[in-house]
Amino acid sequence: MARAFLFVLDSFGIGGAPDAEHYNDLGANTLGHIAEFCAAGAADRAGLRKGPLRLPNMSALGLVHVAKLASGDLPAGMPMPERVFGLHGAASEVSRGKDTPSGHWEIAGTPVMFDWGYFPADGEAFSPELVEAICRDNGLPGILGNCHASGTEIIARFGEEHIRSGKPICYTSTDSVFQIAAHEIHFGLDRLIALCESVRRLIDPLNIGRVIARPFLGETPETFERTGNRRDFSVLPPEPTLLDRLVEAGRTVHAVGKIGDIFAHQGISRVIKANGNEALMDATLATIETAQDGDLVFTNFVDFDMLYGHRRDVPGYAAALEALDRRLLDVHRRMKPGDLMVLTADHGCDPTWRGTDHTRERVPIMAYGPGIPARMVGIRDTYADIGETVAAHLGIAPGRHGRSFL
């Protein structure tokens, strides 16, 4: 048997989605625009990074080639590598939406072919009846926010009133999501988690994808800071995923970061928590050291999306990409004959795009392992081909969606 390591660089899109116009994202290109800003010197930040985007290891895995394939344009300032290793291509999403659950579930072989529920963009996001039920069931004096908002902005706006009043900050976005921000000490982390579990039950009839707990610390808008104790409460995938099939076959699925929450802890053998890309990579490397034949190590690197994409921080996103690119050598050193490492993404979040939300884009596929010959696998019609490739590599039966490119 063999092992597989599936890494999702959360929001690392490469443009070119055939249905981008339907999502008002025609022209969005997370990698392309970050590279363009870097090449122009517009992503220089003292003490952080400077100059063109440098991703030599991902480029050697085919990133420059697949960026050109996906969008028709080479990333500015990124040279073609002398040699490419492994399988490389791009994938289009067929799921309806550009959110985290849809992207991850489709990667794991289960596209979302239904429409999520969403909250109104204008006026109050949550109905008086829903707010009344939330307050009644949880003994709350009311809620703050009740609108579409950026997480950091709404905490700065309502954080002090939240501390004084005890009212949680509730907000949403263009994703199918209900987010609740509350102070870890003044409100209490356990109380926030219990509140999210209650809201999850209340909004199940609305077909909302996730309820997210957003704990924070600090006493003033200048010192408020979200902590690493975020929790996502997702609905169950619509049918068994690659993870369920692996567990049913007696394999171990190691979920690093928020993977367990995204899959509602279904098809998960072990949950390994860590906060931030560096810590997530450290936890991933430690897991690889102990993973057995037939295991899947599945990691989401959340900082790209949460800290840099949504906050439209181009230098921060570029520096985070360069940092992860350097750490890929640590993964390579731990790979054994028969192992497969796959790098991909779940959607885009172009930090140069209008607004603060996800962007509909194709995602890269970079699949490498000792002895796997280099080959372009083209543009795949669905992310599900990624999961089916992992299934084929690990020797389990194929699922209903997608096909392996091995």
Tab-separated table of C-alpha atoms in Angstrom:
chain	number	residue	atom	x	y	z
A	1	MET	CA	0.000	0.000	0.000
A	2	ALA	CA	0.928	3.707	0.022
A	3	ARG	CA	0.224	6.944	1.887
A	4	ALA	CA	-1.359	10.175	0.612
A	5	PHE	CA	-0.943	13.753	1.808
A	6	LEU	CA	-3.667	16.127	0.603
A	7	PHE	CA	-2.956	19.813	1.247
A	8	VAL	CA	-5.566	22.505	0.602
A	9	LEU	CA	-4.083	25.989	0.303
A	10	ASP	CA	-7.310	27.679	1.336
A	11	SER	CA	-8.393	30.179	-1.375
A	12	PHE	CA	-5.336	29.784	-3.669
A	13	GLY	CA	-7.211	30.112	-6.963
A	14	ILE	CA	-5.550	30.517	-10.361
A	15	GLY	CA	-8.327	32.254	-12.313
A	16	GLY	CA	-10.070	31.078	-15.464
A	17	ALA	CA	-13.278	29.584	-14.045
A	18	PRO	CA	-15.619	29.013	-17.003
A	19	ASP	CA	-18.616	30.229	-14.959
A	20	ALA	CA	-16.879	33.153	-13.212
A	21	GLU	CA	-19.202	35.693	-14.841
A	22	HIS	CA	-22.204	34.009	-13.209
A	23	TYR	CA	-20.598	34.798	-9.830
A	24	ASN	CA	-19.554	38.359	-10.830
A	25	ASP	CA	-15.927	37.190	-10.721
A	26	LEU	CA	-14.927	37.393	-14.377
A	27	GLY	CA	-11.222	38.266	-14.337
A	28	ALA	CA	-10.566	37.267	-10.711
A	29	ASN	CA	-7.215	35.481	-10.386
A	30	THR	CA	-5.704	35.090	-6.931
A	31	LEU	CA	-2.254	33.881	-8.034
A	32	GLY	CA	-2.134	36.044	-11.143
A	33	HIS	CA	-2.928	39.301	-9.403
A	34	ILE	CA	-0.650	38.615	-6.425
A	35	ALA	CA	2.207	37.900	-8.853
A	36	GLU	CA	1.378	41.055	-10.811
A	37	PHE	CA	1.486	43.212	-7.684
A	38	CYS	CA	4.742	41.583	-6.560
A	39	ALA	CA	6.413	42.094	-9.943
A	40	ALA	CA	5.405	45.776	-9.902
A	41	GLY	CA	6.815	46.325	-6.405
A	42	ALA	CA	3.306	46.899	-5.033
A	43	ALA	CA	3.571	43.965	-2.602
A	44	ASP	CA	6.778	45.082	-0.905
A	45	ARG	CA	6.506	45.447	2.861
A	46	ALA	CA	9.459	46.354	5.068
A	47	GLY	CA	10.552	43.436	7.196
A	48	LEU	CA	8.199	41.017	5.422
A	49	ARG	CA	9.021	40.560	1.736
A	50	LYS	CA	10.156	42.331	-1.423
A	51	GLY	CA	10.248	41.847	-5.184
A	52	PRO	CA	8.694	39.267	-7.554
A	53	LEU	CA	6.752	36.331	-6.134
A	54	ARG	CA	9.222	33.507	-5.444
A	55	LEU	CA	7.701	30.021	-5.370
A	56	PRO	CA	10.496	27.805	-6.720
A	57	ASN	CA	9.219	24.535	-5.255
A	58	MET	CA	5.622	24.948	-6.392
A	59	SER	CA	6.906	26.118	-9.769
A	60	ALA	CA	8.946	22.909	-10.009
A	61	LEU	CA	5.687	21.050	-9.335
A	62	GLY	CA	4.077	22.759	-12.329
A	63	LEU	CA	2.418	25.865	-10.828
A	64	VAL	CA	3.534	28.279	-13.556
A	65	HIS	CA	2.433	25.865	-16.275
A	66	VAL	CA	-1.016	25.264	-14.761
A	67	ALA	CA	-1.566	28.972	-14.138
A	68	LYS	CA	-1.072	29.582	-17.856
A	69	LEU	CA	-3.328	26.614	-18.637
A	70	ALA	CA	-6.120	27.835	-16.358
A	71	SER	CA	-6.284	31.519	-17.224
A	72	GLY	CA	-4.220	31.929	-20.399
A	73	ASP	CA	-1.674	34.171	-18.676
A	74	LEU	CA	1.708	33.486	-17.121
A	75	PRO	CA	2.076	34.843	-13.576
A	76	ALA	CA	4.136	38.044	-13.833
A	77	GLY	CA	7.711	37.793	-12.635
A	78	MET	CA	7.629	34.015	-12.126
A	79	PRO	CA	10.112	32.234	-14.415
A	80	MET	CA	9.416	28.896	-16.044
A	81	PRO	CA	11.310	26.159	-14.178
A	82	GLU	CA	13.941	24.150	-16.012
A	83	ARG	CA	12.168	20.946	-15.092
A	84	VAL	CA	8.748	19.961	-13.742
A	85	PHE	CA	8.212	17.044	-11.341
A	86	GLY	CA	5.018	15.047	-10.921
A	87	LEU	CA	1.494	15.449	-12.240
A	88	HIS	CA	0.137	18.946	-12.751
A	89	GLY	CA	-3.092	20.466	-14.023
A	90	ALA	CA	-6.052	22.641	-13.073
A	91	ALA	CA	-9.605	21.877	-11.974
A	92	SER	CA	-12.932	23.648	-12.431
A	93	GLU	CA	-15.586	23.510	-9.739
A	94	VAL	CA	-19.023	22.122	-10.525
A	95	SER	CA	-20.520	22.690	-7.059
A	96	ARG	CA	-22.986	25.520	-6.691
A	97	GLY	CA	-21.177	28.129	-4.670
A	98	LYS	CA	-17.655	29.258	-3.933
A	99	ASP	CA	-17.475	28.367	-0.255
A	100	THR	CA	-15.295	26.168	1.918
A	101	PRO	CA	-17.620	23.148	2.404
A	102	SER	CA	-18.523	22.934	-1.295
A	103	GLY	CA	-14.879	23.097	-2.361
A	104	HIS	CA	-13.608	20.579	0.177
A	105	TRP	CA	-16.472	18.144	-0.309
A	106	GLU	CA	-15.974	18.236	-4.072
A	107	ILE	CA	-12.220	17.661	-3.628
A	108	ALA	CA	-13.198	14.627	-1.554
A	109	GLY	CA	-15.312	13.291	-4.407
A	110	THR	CA	-18.730	14.681	-3.457
A	111	PRO	CA	-19.837	17.783	-5.402
A	112	VAL	CA	-22.633	19.952	-4.011
A	113	MET	CA	-25.355	19.911	-6.676
A	114	PHE	CA	-28.005	21.692	-4.596
A	115	ASP	CA	-28.424	25.369	-3.776
A	116	TRP	CA	-27.339	26.561	-0.342
A	117	GLY	CA	-29.507	28.911	1.676
A	118	TYR	CA	-28.249	32.489	2.015
A	119	PHE	CA	-29.146	35.469	4.173
A	120	PRO	CA	-30.322	38.759	2.607
A	121	ALA	CA	-27.617	41.235	1.609
A	122	ASP	CA	-29.748	44.324	2.253
A	123	GLY	CA	-31.215	45.345	5.564
A	124	GLU	CA	-31.185	42.959	8.503
A	125	ALA	CA	-29.601	39.616	7.615
A	126	PHE	CA	-31.523	37.546	10.169
A	127	SER	CA	-35.294	37.587	10.548
A	128	PRO	CA	-36.917	38.838	13.799
A	129	GLU	CA	-38.291	35.333	14.335
A	130	LEU	CA	-34.815	33.752	14.110
A	131	VAL	CA	-33.266	36.385	16.392
A	132	GLU	CA	-36.070	35.902	18.919
A	133	ALA	CA	-35.551	32.121	18.918
A	134	ILE	CA	-31.769	32.460	19.342
A	135	CYS	CA	-32.178	34.861	22.277
A	136	ARG	CA	-34.951	32.806	23.891
A	137	ASP	CA	-33.118	29.485	23.661
A	138	ASN	CA	-29.827	30.900	24.925
A	139	GLY	CA	-30.905	33.482	27.503
A	140	LEU	CA	-29.490	36.414	25.548
A	141	PRO	CA	-30.539	40.072	25.910
A	142	GLY	CA	-30.221	40.501	22.126
A	143	ILE	CA	-27.633	40.400	19.360
A	144	LEU	CA	-25.373	42.954	17.673
A	145	GLY	CA	-24.556	43.281	13.993
A	146	ASN	CA	-27.250	41.358	12.131
A	147	CYS	CA	-25.726	42.244	8.759
A	148	HIS	CA	-23.214	41.319	6.074
A	149	ALA	CA	-19.752	42.278	7.319
A	150	SER	CA	-16.028	41.595	7.425
A	151	GLY	CA	-15.126	39.761	10.621
A	152	THR	CA	-12.338	42.028	11.795
A	153	GLU	CA	-14.287	45.190	10.933
A	154	ILE	CA	-17.438	44.174	12.784
A	155	ILE	CA	-15.499	43.184	15.907
A	156	ALA	CA	-13.805	46.594	15.901
A	157	ARG	CA	-17.221	48.258	15.491
A	158	PHE	CA	-19.191	46.322	18.089
A	159	GLY	CA	-16.574	44.736	20.372
A	160	GLU	CA	-16.807	47.239	23.225
A	161	GLU	CA	-20.624	47.255	23.175
A	162	HIS	CA	-20.529	43.440	23.171
A	163	ILE	CA	-18.383	43.434	26.312
A	164	ARG	CA	-20.716	45.933	28.061
A	165	SER	CA	-24.017	44.350	27.011
A	166	GLY	CA	-23.290	40.643	26.775
A	167	LYS	CA	-24.894	40.566	23.327
A	168	PRO	CA	-22.992	38.366	20.817
A	169	ILE	CA	-21.960	39.824	17.448
A	170	CYS	CA	-23.810	37.992	14.665
A	171	TYR	CA	-23.094	38.509	10.977
A	172	THR	CA	-22.901	36.778	7.604
A	173	SER	CA	-21.329	37.150	4.156
A	174	THR	CA	-22.053	36.142	0.582
A	175	ASP	CA	-21.277	32.561	1.680
A	176	SER	CA	-23.915	30.334	3.241
A	177	VAL	CA	-22.808	31.090	6.780
A	178	PHE	CA	-23.922	32.401	10.182
A	179	GLN	CA	-20.934	33.783	12.120
A	180	ILE	CA	-20.879	34.624	15.823
A	181	ALA	CA	-18.061	36.660	17.386
A	182	ALA	CA	-17.747	36.802	21.162
A	183	HIS	CA	-15.058	37.593	23.729
A	184	GLU	CA	-13.334	34.495	25.093
A	185	ILE	CA	-13.262	35.837	28.667
A	186	HIS	CA	-16.145	38.297	29.055
A	187	PHE	CA	-18.629	36.085	27.167
A	188	GLY	CA	-16.810	32.759	27.567
A	189	LEU	CA	-15.502	30.314	24.991
A	190	ASP	CA	-17.635	27.388	26.174
A	191	ARG	CA	-20.708	29.609	26.115
A	192	LEU	CA	-19.896	30.708	22.560
A	193	ILE	CA	-19.530	27.091	21.414
A	194	ALA	CA	-22.849	26.150	23.036
A	195	LEU	CA	-24.510	29.145	21.366
A	196	CYS	CA	-23.187	28.062	17.956
A	197	GLU	CA	-24.481	24.535	18.490
A	198	SER	CA	-27.905	25.967	19.322
A	199	VAL	CA	-27.919	28.229	16.250
A	200	ARG	CA	-26.836	25.273	14.107
A	201	ARG	CA	-30.013	23.431	15.109
A	202	LEU	CA	-32.211	26.490	14.591
A	203	ILE	CA	-31.008	27.219	11.049
A	204	ASP	CA	-30.899	23.646	9.762
A	205	PRO	CA	-34.267	24.160	7.984
A	206	LEU	CA	-32.711	27.121	6.112
A	207	ASN	CA	-30.007	24.931	4.524
A	208	ILE	CA	-27.182	27.186	5.752
A	209	GLY	CA	-23.790	25.551	5.251
A	210	ARG	CA	-21.902	26.633	8.366
A	211	VAL	CA	-22.152	28.294	11.746
A	212	ILE	CA	-18.742	29.674	12.720
A	213	ALA	CA	-17.581	30.580	16.229
A	214	ARG	CA	-15.232	33.599	16.070
A	215	PRO	CA	-13.750	34.103	19.554
A	216	PHE	CA	-11.569	37.135	20.216
A	217	LEU	CA	-9.592	38.838	22.976
A	218	GLY	CA	-8.651	42.438	23.775
A	219	GLU	CA	-10.434	45.377	25.362
A	220	THR	CA	-10.462	48.087	22.687
A	221	PRO	CA	-10.800	48.241	18.889
A	222	GLU	CA	-7.024	48.689	18.689
A	223	THR	CA	-6.329	45.536	20.713
A	224	PHE	CA	-9.149	43.215	19.608
A	225	GLU	CA	-7.693	40.080	18.012
A	226	ARG	CA	-9.361	36.858	16.924
A	227	THR	CA	-7.910	33.754	18.561
A	228	GLY	CA	-7.090	30.305	17.244
A	229	ASN	CA	-10.151	28.741	18.921
A	230	ARG	CA	-12.396	29.154	15.891
A	231	ARG	CA	-14.892	26.324	15.361
A	232	ASP	CA	-16.958	25.530	12.275
A	233	PHE	CA	-20.272	23.710	12.606
A	234	SER	CA	-21.095	22.307	9.178
A	235	VAL	CA	-24.003	20.307	7.870
A	236	LEU	CA	-23.208	16.766	6.794
A	237	PRO	CA	-22.026	16.185	3.218
A	238	PRO	CA	-24.894	15.050	0.970
A	239	GLU	CA	-23.398	11.583	0.462
A	240	PRO	CA	-20.353	9.596	1.630
A	241	THR	CA	-17.048	11.260	0.741
A	242	LEU	CA	-13.580	9.878	0.070
A	243	LEU	CA	-12.996	10.108	3.825
A	244	ASP	CA	-15.963	7.865	4.625
A	245	ARG	CA	-14.823	5.353	2.030
A	246	LEU	CA	-11.318	5.262	3.477
A	247	VAL	CA	-12.540	4.749	7.046
A	248	GLU	CA	-14.938	2.035	5.867
A	249	ALA	CA	-11.967	0.317	4.214
A	250	GLY	CA	-10.124	0.322	7.537
A	251	ARG	CA	-7.792	3.207	6.758
A	252	THR	CA	-6.911	6.133	9.030
A	253	VAL	CA	-7.837	9.695	8.034
A	254	HIS	CA	-5.734	12.290	9.874
A	255	ALA	CA	-7.549	15.661	9.771
A	256	VAL	CA	-5.172	18.559	10.406
A	257	GLY	CA	-6.576	22.018	11.127
A	258	LYS	CA	-10.233	22.695	10.332
A	259	ILE	CA	-10.730	19.609	8.114
A	260	GLY	CA	-12.664	17.818	10.864
A	261	ASP	CA	-15.115	20.714	11.236
A	262	ILE	CA	-15.590	21.073	7.473
A	263	PHE	CA	-16.700	17.440	7.181
A	264	ALA	CA	-18.813	17.610	10.381
A	265	HIS	CA	-16.341	15.052	11.808
A	266	GLN	CA	-17.710	12.367	9.482
A	267	GLY	CA	-15.081	10.070	7.960
A	268	ILE	CA	-12.428	11.386	10.362
A	269	SER	CA	-10.196	9.094	12.412
A	270	ARG	CA	-7.938	11.643	14.144
A	271	VAL	CA	-8.256	15.410	14.607
A	272	ILE	CA	-5.030	17.394	14.939
A	273	LYS	CA	-5.581	21.061	15.821
A	274	ALA	CA	-3.089	23.865	15.185
A	275	ASN	CA	-3.305	27.627	14.750
A	276	GLY	CA	-1.609	29.319	11.788
A	277	ASN	CA	0.142	28.003	8.698
A	278	GLU	CA	3.501	27.399	10.375
A	279	ALA	CA	1.933	25.427	13.225
A	280	LEU	CA	-0.282	23.561	10.751
A	281	MET	CA	2.781	22.531	8.758
A	282	ASP	CA	4.587	21.453	11.934
A	283	ALA	CA	1.558	19.345	12.921
A	284	THR	CA	1.363	17.897	9.408
A	285	LEU	CA	5.027	16.897	9.425
A	286	ALA	CA	4.650	15.239	12.820
A	287	THR	CA	1.613	13.343	11.521
A	288	ILE	CA	3.475	12.214	8.407
A	289	GLU	CA	6.185	10.773	10.657
A	290	THR	CA	3.674	8.397	12.260
A	291	ALA	CA	1.205	7.805	9.382
A	292	GLN	CA	0.969	4.187	8.271
A	293	ASP	CA	0.540	2.584	4.857
A	294	GLY	CA	-2.910	3.327	3.479
A	295	ASP	CA	-3.393	6.492	5.557
A	296	LEU	CA	-4.520	9.928	4.368
A	297	VAL	CA	-3.130	13.092	5.953
A	298	PHE	CA	-5.528	15.905	5.021
A	299	THR	CA	-4.542	19.496	5.931
A	300	ASN	CA	-6.184	22.866	5.362
A	301	PHE	CA	-3.815	25.849	5.430
A	302	VAL	CA	-6.332	28.476	6.478
A	303	ASP	CA	-4.193	31.630	6.769
A	304	PHE	CA	-4.241	32.335	3.030
A	305	ASP	CA	-8.001	32.828	3.156
A	306	MET	CA	-8.666	34.036	6.689
A	307	LEU	CA	-5.749	36.413	7.258
A	308	TYR	CA	-4.876	37.601	3.763
A	309	GLY	CA	-7.549	36.904	1.141
A	310	HIS	CA	-10.563	38.257	3.024
A	311	ARG	CA	-8.508	41.144	4.402
A	312	ARG	CA	-7.232	41.987	0.903
A	313	ASP	CA	-3.627	41.857	2.118
A	314	VAL	CA	-1.506	41.218	-0.986
A	315	PRO	CA	1.934	41.402	0.693
A	316	GLY	CA	0.765	39.138	3.507
A	317	TYR	CA	-0.678	36.584	1.075
A	318	ALA	CA	2.528	36.629	-1.006
A	319	ALA	CA	4.748	36.188	2.051
A	320	ALA	CA	2.592	33.297	3.304
A	321	LEU	CA	2.859	31.556	-0.077
A	322	GLU	CA	6.632	31.968	-0.066
A	323	ALA	CA	6.855	30.626	3.491
A	324	LEU	CA	4.808	27.525	2.685
A	325	ASP	CA	6.787	26.987	-0.507
A	326	ARG	CA	9.971	26.747	1.576
A	327	ARG	CA	8.361	24.218	3.931
A	328	LEU	CA	7.549	21.847	1.052
A	329	LEU	CA	11.150	20.671	1.228
A	330	ASP	CA	10.413	19.417	4.760
A	331	VAL	CA	7.548	17.333	3.370
A	332	HIS	CA	9.747	16.003	0.568
A	333	ARG	CA	12.377	14.814	3.054
A	334	ARG	CA	9.753	12.739	4.876
A	335	MET	CA	8.231	11.074	1.811
A	336	LYS	CA	8.767	7.379	1.212
A	337	PRO	CA	8.544	5.371	-2.017
A	338	GLY	CA	4.856	4.967	-2.783
A	339	ASP	CA	3.788	8.256	-1.135
A	340	LEU	CA	1.714	10.877	-2.954
A	341	MET	CA	1.507	14.584	-2.041
A	342	VAL	CA	-1.271	16.672	-3.641
A	343	LEU	CA	-1.425	20.473	-3.414
A	344	THR	CA	-4.669	22.184	-4.400
A	345	ALA	CA	-7.237	24.770	-3.255
A	346	ASP	CA	-10.963	24.942	-2.504
A	347	HIS	CA	-11.848	28.256	-4.235
A	348	GLY	CA	-10.267	31.656	-4.812
A	349	CYS	CA	-10.085	34.777	-2.648
A	350	ASP	CA	-8.366	37.324	-4.883
A	351	PRO	CA	-6.975	39.995	-2.525
A	352	THR	CA	-7.111	42.592	-5.313
A	353	TRP	CA	-10.782	41.960	-6.111
A	354	ARG	CA	-13.734	44.111	-5.092
A	355	GLY	CA	-15.343	43.327	-1.773
A	356	THR	CA	-13.973	40.888	0.773
A	357	ASP	CA	-15.495	37.595	-0.316
A	358	HIS	CA	-14.360	34.425	-2.093
A	359	THR	CA	-13.873	34.446	-5.856
A	360	ARG	CA	-14.927	31.758	-8.332
A	361	GLU	CA	-11.711	30.401	-9.899
A	362	ARG	CA	-10.054	27.259	-11.113
A	363	VAL	CA	-7.620	25.678	-8.654
A	364	PRO	CA	-4.164	24.195	-9.190
A	365	ILE	CA	-3.372	20.493	-9.031
A	366	MET	CA	0.214	19.611	-8.150
A	367	ALA	CA	0.697	15.925	-7.375
A	368	TYR	CA	4.149	14.599	-6.572
A	369	GLY	CA	5.649	11.373	-5.267
A	370	PRO	CA	8.893	9.424	-5.529
A	371	GLY	CA	8.844	7.597	-8.849
A	372	ILE	CA	5.755	9.341	-10.274
A	373	PRO	CA	6.692	10.629	-13.760
A	374	ALA	CA	5.994	14.242	-14.712
A	375	ARG	CA	2.900	14.755	-16.861
A	376	MET	CA	0.368	17.472	-17.591
A	377	VAL	CA	-3.088	16.179	-16.668
A	378	GLY	CA	-4.926	19.121	-18.268
A	379	ILE	CA	-8.000	20.949	-17.064
A	380	ARG	CA	-10.220	18.645	-15.045
A	381	ASP	CA	-13.971	19.163	-15.218
A	382	THR	CA	-14.437	18.747	-11.477
A	383	TYR	CA	-12.430	18.947	-8.253
A	384	ALA	CA	-13.699	15.400	-7.628
A	385	ASP	CA	-10.908	14.098	-9.892
A	386	ILE	CA	-8.509	14.999	-7.066
A	387	GLY	CA	-10.274	12.779	-4.550
A	388	GLU	CA	-10.600	9.950	-7.039
A	389	THR	CA	-6.870	10.162	-7.723
A	390	VAL	CA	-6.176	9.810	-4.009
A	391	ALA	CA	-8.617	6.881	-3.872
A	392	ALA	CA	-6.870	5.143	-6.766
A	393	HIS	CA	-3.464	5.766	-5.202
A	394	LEU	CA	-4.598	4.264	-1.893
A	395	GLY	CA	-6.215	1.293	-3.622
A	396	ILE	CA	-9.884	1.775	-2.751
A	397	ALA	CA	-12.844	1.524	-5.089
A	398	PRO	CA	-13.756	4.630	-7.131
A	399	GLY	CA	-16.672	6.842	-6.160
A	400	ARG	CA	-19.597	8.112	-8.243
A	401	HIS	CA	-18.073	11.456	-9.263
A	402	GLY	CA	-14.806	12.266	-10.982
A	403	ARG	CA	-12.054	10.045	-12.273
A	404	SER	CA	-8.425	9.503	-11.359
A	405	PHE	CA	-5.677	11.100	-13.441
A	406	LEU	CA	-3.061	8.569	-12.344
